[in-house]
XYZ file of C-alpha atoms in Angstrom:
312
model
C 99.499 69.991 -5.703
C 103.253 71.560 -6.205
C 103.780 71.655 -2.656
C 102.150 68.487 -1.360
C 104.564 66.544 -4.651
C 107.639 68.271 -3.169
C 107.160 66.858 0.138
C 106.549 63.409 -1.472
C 109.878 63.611 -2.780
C 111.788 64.833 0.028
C 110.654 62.021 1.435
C 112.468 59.571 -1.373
C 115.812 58.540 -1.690
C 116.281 59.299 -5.426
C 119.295 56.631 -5.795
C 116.102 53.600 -4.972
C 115.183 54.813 -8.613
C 118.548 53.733 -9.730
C 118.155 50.358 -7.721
C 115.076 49.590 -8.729
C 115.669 50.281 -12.748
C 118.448 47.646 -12.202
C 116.640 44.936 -10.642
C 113.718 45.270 -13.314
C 116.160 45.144 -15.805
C 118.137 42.050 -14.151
C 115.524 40.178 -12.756
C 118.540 39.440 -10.166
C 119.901 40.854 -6.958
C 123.185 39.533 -8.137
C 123.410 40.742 -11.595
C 121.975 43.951 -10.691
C 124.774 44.793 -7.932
C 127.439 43.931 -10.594
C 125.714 46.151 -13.175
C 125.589 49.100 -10.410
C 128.940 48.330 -9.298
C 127.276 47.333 -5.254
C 127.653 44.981 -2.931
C 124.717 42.407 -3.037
C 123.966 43.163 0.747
C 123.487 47.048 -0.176
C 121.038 46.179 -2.940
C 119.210 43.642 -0.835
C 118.553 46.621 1.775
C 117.457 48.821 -1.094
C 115.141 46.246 -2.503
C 113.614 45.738 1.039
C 112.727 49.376 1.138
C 111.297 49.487 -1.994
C 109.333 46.295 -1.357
C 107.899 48.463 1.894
C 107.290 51.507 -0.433
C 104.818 49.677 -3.099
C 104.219 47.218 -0.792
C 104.921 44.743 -3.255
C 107.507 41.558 -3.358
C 108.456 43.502 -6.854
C 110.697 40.119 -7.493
C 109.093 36.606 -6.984
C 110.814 33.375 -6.993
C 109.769 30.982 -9.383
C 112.331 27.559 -9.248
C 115.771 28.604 -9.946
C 114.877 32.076 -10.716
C 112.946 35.444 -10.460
C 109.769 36.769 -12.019
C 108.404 40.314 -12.060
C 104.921 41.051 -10.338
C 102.435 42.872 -11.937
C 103.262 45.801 -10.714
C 106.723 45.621 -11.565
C 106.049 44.551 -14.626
C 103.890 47.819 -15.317
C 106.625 50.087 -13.525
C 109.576 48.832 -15.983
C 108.796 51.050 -18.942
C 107.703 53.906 -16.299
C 110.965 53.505 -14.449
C 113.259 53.168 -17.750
C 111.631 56.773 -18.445
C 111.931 58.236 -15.157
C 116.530 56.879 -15.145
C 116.534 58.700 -18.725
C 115.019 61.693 -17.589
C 117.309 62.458 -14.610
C 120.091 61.075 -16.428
C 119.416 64.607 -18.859
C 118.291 66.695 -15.921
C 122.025 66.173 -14.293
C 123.800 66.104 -17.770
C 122.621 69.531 -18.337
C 125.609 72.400 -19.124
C 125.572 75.802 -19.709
C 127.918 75.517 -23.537
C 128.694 72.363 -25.217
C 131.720 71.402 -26.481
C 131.201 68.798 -28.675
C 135.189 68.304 -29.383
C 135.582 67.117 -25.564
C 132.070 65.999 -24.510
C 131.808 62.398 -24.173
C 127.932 63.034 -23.230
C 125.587 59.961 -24.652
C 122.550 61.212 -27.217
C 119.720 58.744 -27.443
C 117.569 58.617 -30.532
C 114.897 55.876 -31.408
C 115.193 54.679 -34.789
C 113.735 51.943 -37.108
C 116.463 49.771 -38.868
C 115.542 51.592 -42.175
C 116.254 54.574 -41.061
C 118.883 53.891 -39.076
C 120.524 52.254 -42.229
C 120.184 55.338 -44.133
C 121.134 57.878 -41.658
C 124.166 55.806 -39.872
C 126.503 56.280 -42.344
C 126.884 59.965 -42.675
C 125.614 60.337 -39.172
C 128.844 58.362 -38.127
C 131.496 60.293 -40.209
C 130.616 63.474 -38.842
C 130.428 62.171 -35.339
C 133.480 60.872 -35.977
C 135.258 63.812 -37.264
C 134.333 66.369 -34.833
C 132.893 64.811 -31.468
C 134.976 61.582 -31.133
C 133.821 60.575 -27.742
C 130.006 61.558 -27.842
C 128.339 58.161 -28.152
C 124.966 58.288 -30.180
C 122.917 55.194 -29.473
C 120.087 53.809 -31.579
C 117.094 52.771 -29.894
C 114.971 49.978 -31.532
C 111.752 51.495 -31.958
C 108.271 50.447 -30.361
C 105.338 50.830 -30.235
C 104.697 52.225 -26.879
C 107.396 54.744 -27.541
C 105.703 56.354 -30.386
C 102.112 56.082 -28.905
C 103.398 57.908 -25.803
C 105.254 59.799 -27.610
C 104.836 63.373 -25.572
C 105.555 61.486 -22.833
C 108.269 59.041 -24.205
C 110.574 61.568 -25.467
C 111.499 63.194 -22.399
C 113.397 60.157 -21.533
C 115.637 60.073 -25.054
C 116.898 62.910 -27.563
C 114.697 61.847 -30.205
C 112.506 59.801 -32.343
C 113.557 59.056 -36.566
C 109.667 58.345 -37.998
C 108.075 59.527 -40.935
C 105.109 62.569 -40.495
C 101.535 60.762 -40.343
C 102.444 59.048 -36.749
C 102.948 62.184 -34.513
C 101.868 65.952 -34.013
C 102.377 69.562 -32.132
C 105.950 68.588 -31.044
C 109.106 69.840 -32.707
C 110.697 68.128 -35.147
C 113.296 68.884 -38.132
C 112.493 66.871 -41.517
C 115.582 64.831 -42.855
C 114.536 63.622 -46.478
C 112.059 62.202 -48.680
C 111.917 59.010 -50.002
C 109.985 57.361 -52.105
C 107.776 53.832 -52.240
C 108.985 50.962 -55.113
C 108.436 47.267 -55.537
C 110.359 44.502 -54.768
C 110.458 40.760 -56.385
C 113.438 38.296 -56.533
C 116.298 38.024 -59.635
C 114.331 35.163 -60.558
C 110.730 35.905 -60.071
C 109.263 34.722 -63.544
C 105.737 35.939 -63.086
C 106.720 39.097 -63.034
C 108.496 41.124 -65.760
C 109.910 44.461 -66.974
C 106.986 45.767 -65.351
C 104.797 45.664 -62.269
C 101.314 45.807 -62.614
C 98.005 46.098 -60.677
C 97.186 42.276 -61.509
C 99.994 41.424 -59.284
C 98.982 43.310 -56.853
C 95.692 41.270 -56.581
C 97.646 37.777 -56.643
C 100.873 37.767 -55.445
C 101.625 36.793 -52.444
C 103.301 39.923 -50.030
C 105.810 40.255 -46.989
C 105.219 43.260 -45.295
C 106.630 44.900 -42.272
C 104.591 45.461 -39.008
C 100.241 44.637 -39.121
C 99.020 46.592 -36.447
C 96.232 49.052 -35.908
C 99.157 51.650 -34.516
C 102.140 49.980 -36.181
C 101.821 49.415 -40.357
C 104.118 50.670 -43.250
C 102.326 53.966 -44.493
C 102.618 52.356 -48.725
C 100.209 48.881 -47.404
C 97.943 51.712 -45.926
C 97.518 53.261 -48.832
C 97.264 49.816 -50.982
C 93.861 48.996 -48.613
C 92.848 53.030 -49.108
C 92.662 52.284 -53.017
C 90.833 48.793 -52.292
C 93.368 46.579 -52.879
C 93.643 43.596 -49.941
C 97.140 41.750 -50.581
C 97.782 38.159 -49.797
C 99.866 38.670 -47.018
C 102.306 35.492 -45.894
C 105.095 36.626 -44.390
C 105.515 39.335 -41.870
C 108.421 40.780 -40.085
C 109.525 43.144 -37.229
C 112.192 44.721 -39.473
C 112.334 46.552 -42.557
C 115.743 45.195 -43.613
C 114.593 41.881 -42.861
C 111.877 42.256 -45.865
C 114.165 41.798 -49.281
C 115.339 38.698 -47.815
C 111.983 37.456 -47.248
C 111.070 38.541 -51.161
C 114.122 36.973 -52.296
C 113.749 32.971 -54.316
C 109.992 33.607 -53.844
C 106.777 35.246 -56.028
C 106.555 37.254 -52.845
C 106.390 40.701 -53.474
C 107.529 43.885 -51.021
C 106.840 47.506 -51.108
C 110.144 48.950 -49.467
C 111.329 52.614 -49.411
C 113.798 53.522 -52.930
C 116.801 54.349 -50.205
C 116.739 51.020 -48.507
C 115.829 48.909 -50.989
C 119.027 50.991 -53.435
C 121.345 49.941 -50.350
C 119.890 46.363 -50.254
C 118.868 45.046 -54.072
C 122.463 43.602 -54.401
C 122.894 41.993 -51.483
C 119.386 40.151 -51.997
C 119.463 39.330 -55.038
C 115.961 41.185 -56.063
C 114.724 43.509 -58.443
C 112.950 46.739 -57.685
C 110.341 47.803 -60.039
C 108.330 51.189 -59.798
C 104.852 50.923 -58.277
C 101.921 50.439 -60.430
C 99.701 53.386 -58.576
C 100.412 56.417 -56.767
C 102.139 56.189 -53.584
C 102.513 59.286 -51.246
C 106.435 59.755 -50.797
C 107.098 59.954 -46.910
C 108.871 62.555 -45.101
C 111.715 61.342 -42.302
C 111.673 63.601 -39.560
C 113.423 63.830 -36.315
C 111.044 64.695 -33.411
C 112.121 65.755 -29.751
C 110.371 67.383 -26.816
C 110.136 70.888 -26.284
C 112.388 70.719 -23.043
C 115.128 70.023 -25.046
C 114.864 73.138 -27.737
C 117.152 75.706 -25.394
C 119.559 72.337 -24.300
C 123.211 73.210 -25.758
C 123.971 69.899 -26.372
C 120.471 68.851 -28.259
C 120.395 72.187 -30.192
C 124.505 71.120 -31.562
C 122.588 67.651 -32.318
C 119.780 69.146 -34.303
C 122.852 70.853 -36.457
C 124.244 67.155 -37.320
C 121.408 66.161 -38.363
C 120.525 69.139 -40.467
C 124.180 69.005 -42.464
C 123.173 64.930 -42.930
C 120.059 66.321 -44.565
C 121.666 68.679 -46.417
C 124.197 65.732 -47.787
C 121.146 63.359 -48.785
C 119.231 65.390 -50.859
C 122.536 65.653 -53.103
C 122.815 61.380 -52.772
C 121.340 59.775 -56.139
C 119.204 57.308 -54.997
């Protein structure tokens, strides 16, 4: 099987990869050849030859435009993979330097995490490895169900334990689950209670079977089935959607602490026992002897170290 898959790729030009990641991306010949820095004839040719290796149009005309195929439309988040992956395969060095390396580190984050972690994250970055660029990767949900898979193509993935398993990963902090209600939510007092629990209307992030917030899990494991109205794709989103309302929102202490001001609510302690959750940062094993990842995995470790002296 080795041998046979090295003759397959002798036979490939590995820049087509490039190419093709481009015109997925850009649904354009046009844009694409800008983005890659080409001529538009030189990334016609290369999308003819690709056409001839799936033997597939790839790119479709529709009006004015360009649609994906099916097939290209399965290949994008294949082929976004397979760029990141190379992209670390060639970036590889014997020592790091983090002083002079202007090397890019990819993490996948949710906005709540990335809200606690960017600040300190970004200091340190700043004060010792000026031109390495971290980037934040919105999190989804194909990432994190492929994970073993997924994270070859980034440096890491920021989620709580309870999503993932037998990969490496360094935890980062606890936090803990509280309630949110507007300033001027008059139902609701000095004190919430289980009552409101049964009747108040709640925002929530996320309601899938792979993609909930761990607290609302737990509120259905004690037999409690909110009145959900609102639902959003983002965690910081959620005060704002509790905010002027009797809505009510079970956010994590850190966020909500960083938030409570700006959106005019109140955070109250939950009225039943809510497992904290653990923040972790996960990888892949290729990456534990990579000089670069392993300086990384130290940053994130003295951010730690600085959080569990923050008073939340």
């Amino acid at each position: 099987m080795r041998a046979r898959r090295s003759v397959a790729l002798q036979n490939l030009d590995l820049n087509l990869l490039v190419s093709l990641d481009a015109l997925l991306r850009e649904r354009s010949v046009t844009r694409a050849a800008a983005g890659l820095g080409l001529s538009q004839p030189t990334l016609s040719t290369a999308l003819s030859r690709l056409r001839r290796h799936f033997d597939d149009e790839l790119l479709t005309r529709v009006g004015n435009s360009y649609e994906l195929t099916p097939l290209a439309t399965d290949l994008v988040e294949r082929v976004t993979g397979a760029v990141g992956v190379l992209e670390r395969v060639f970036a590889g060095q014997p020592e790091f330097d983090p002083a002079v390396s202007d090397r890019e580190f990819t993490v996948v984050v949710s906005d709540y995490a990335a809200t606690v972690l960017g600040g300190p994250l970004s200091e340190l970055l700043a004060a010792e490895a000026p031109s390495v660029c971290l980037r934040f990767q919105q999190m989804r949900t194909e990432t994190v169900d492929a994970a073993p898979e997924s994270l070859r193509a980034v440096d890491g993935l920021l989620l709580p334990h309870g999503y993932l398993t037998d990969l490496p990963h360094q935890d980062l902090y606890d936090d803990q689950w509280v309630c949110m209600v507007g300033a001027g939510n008059e139902v609701v007092g000095d004190t919430f209670t289980l009552e409101h629990l049964h009747t108040l209307p709640m925002a929530v992030t996320y309601r899938e079977p792979t993609r909930f917030t761990p607290a609302v899990k737990q509120l259905h494991m004690v037999g409690i089935e909110p009145r959900v109205v609102a639902v959003s794709e983002s965690f910081l989103a959620l005060p704002f959607l509790v905010a002027g309302t009797d809505r009510f929102a079970l956010v994590q202490q850190r966020l909500a602490a960083r938030l409570a001001a700006a959106a005019d609510v109140r955070i109250l302690p939950c009225p039943f026992p809510v497992t904290p959750l653990v923040e972790a940062l996960w990888w892949h094993p290729v990456y534990e002897r990579d000089t670069g990842h392993q300086w990384l995995r130290t940053v994130f470790g003295r951010v730690r170290d600085r959080l569990r002296h923050e008073t939340v």
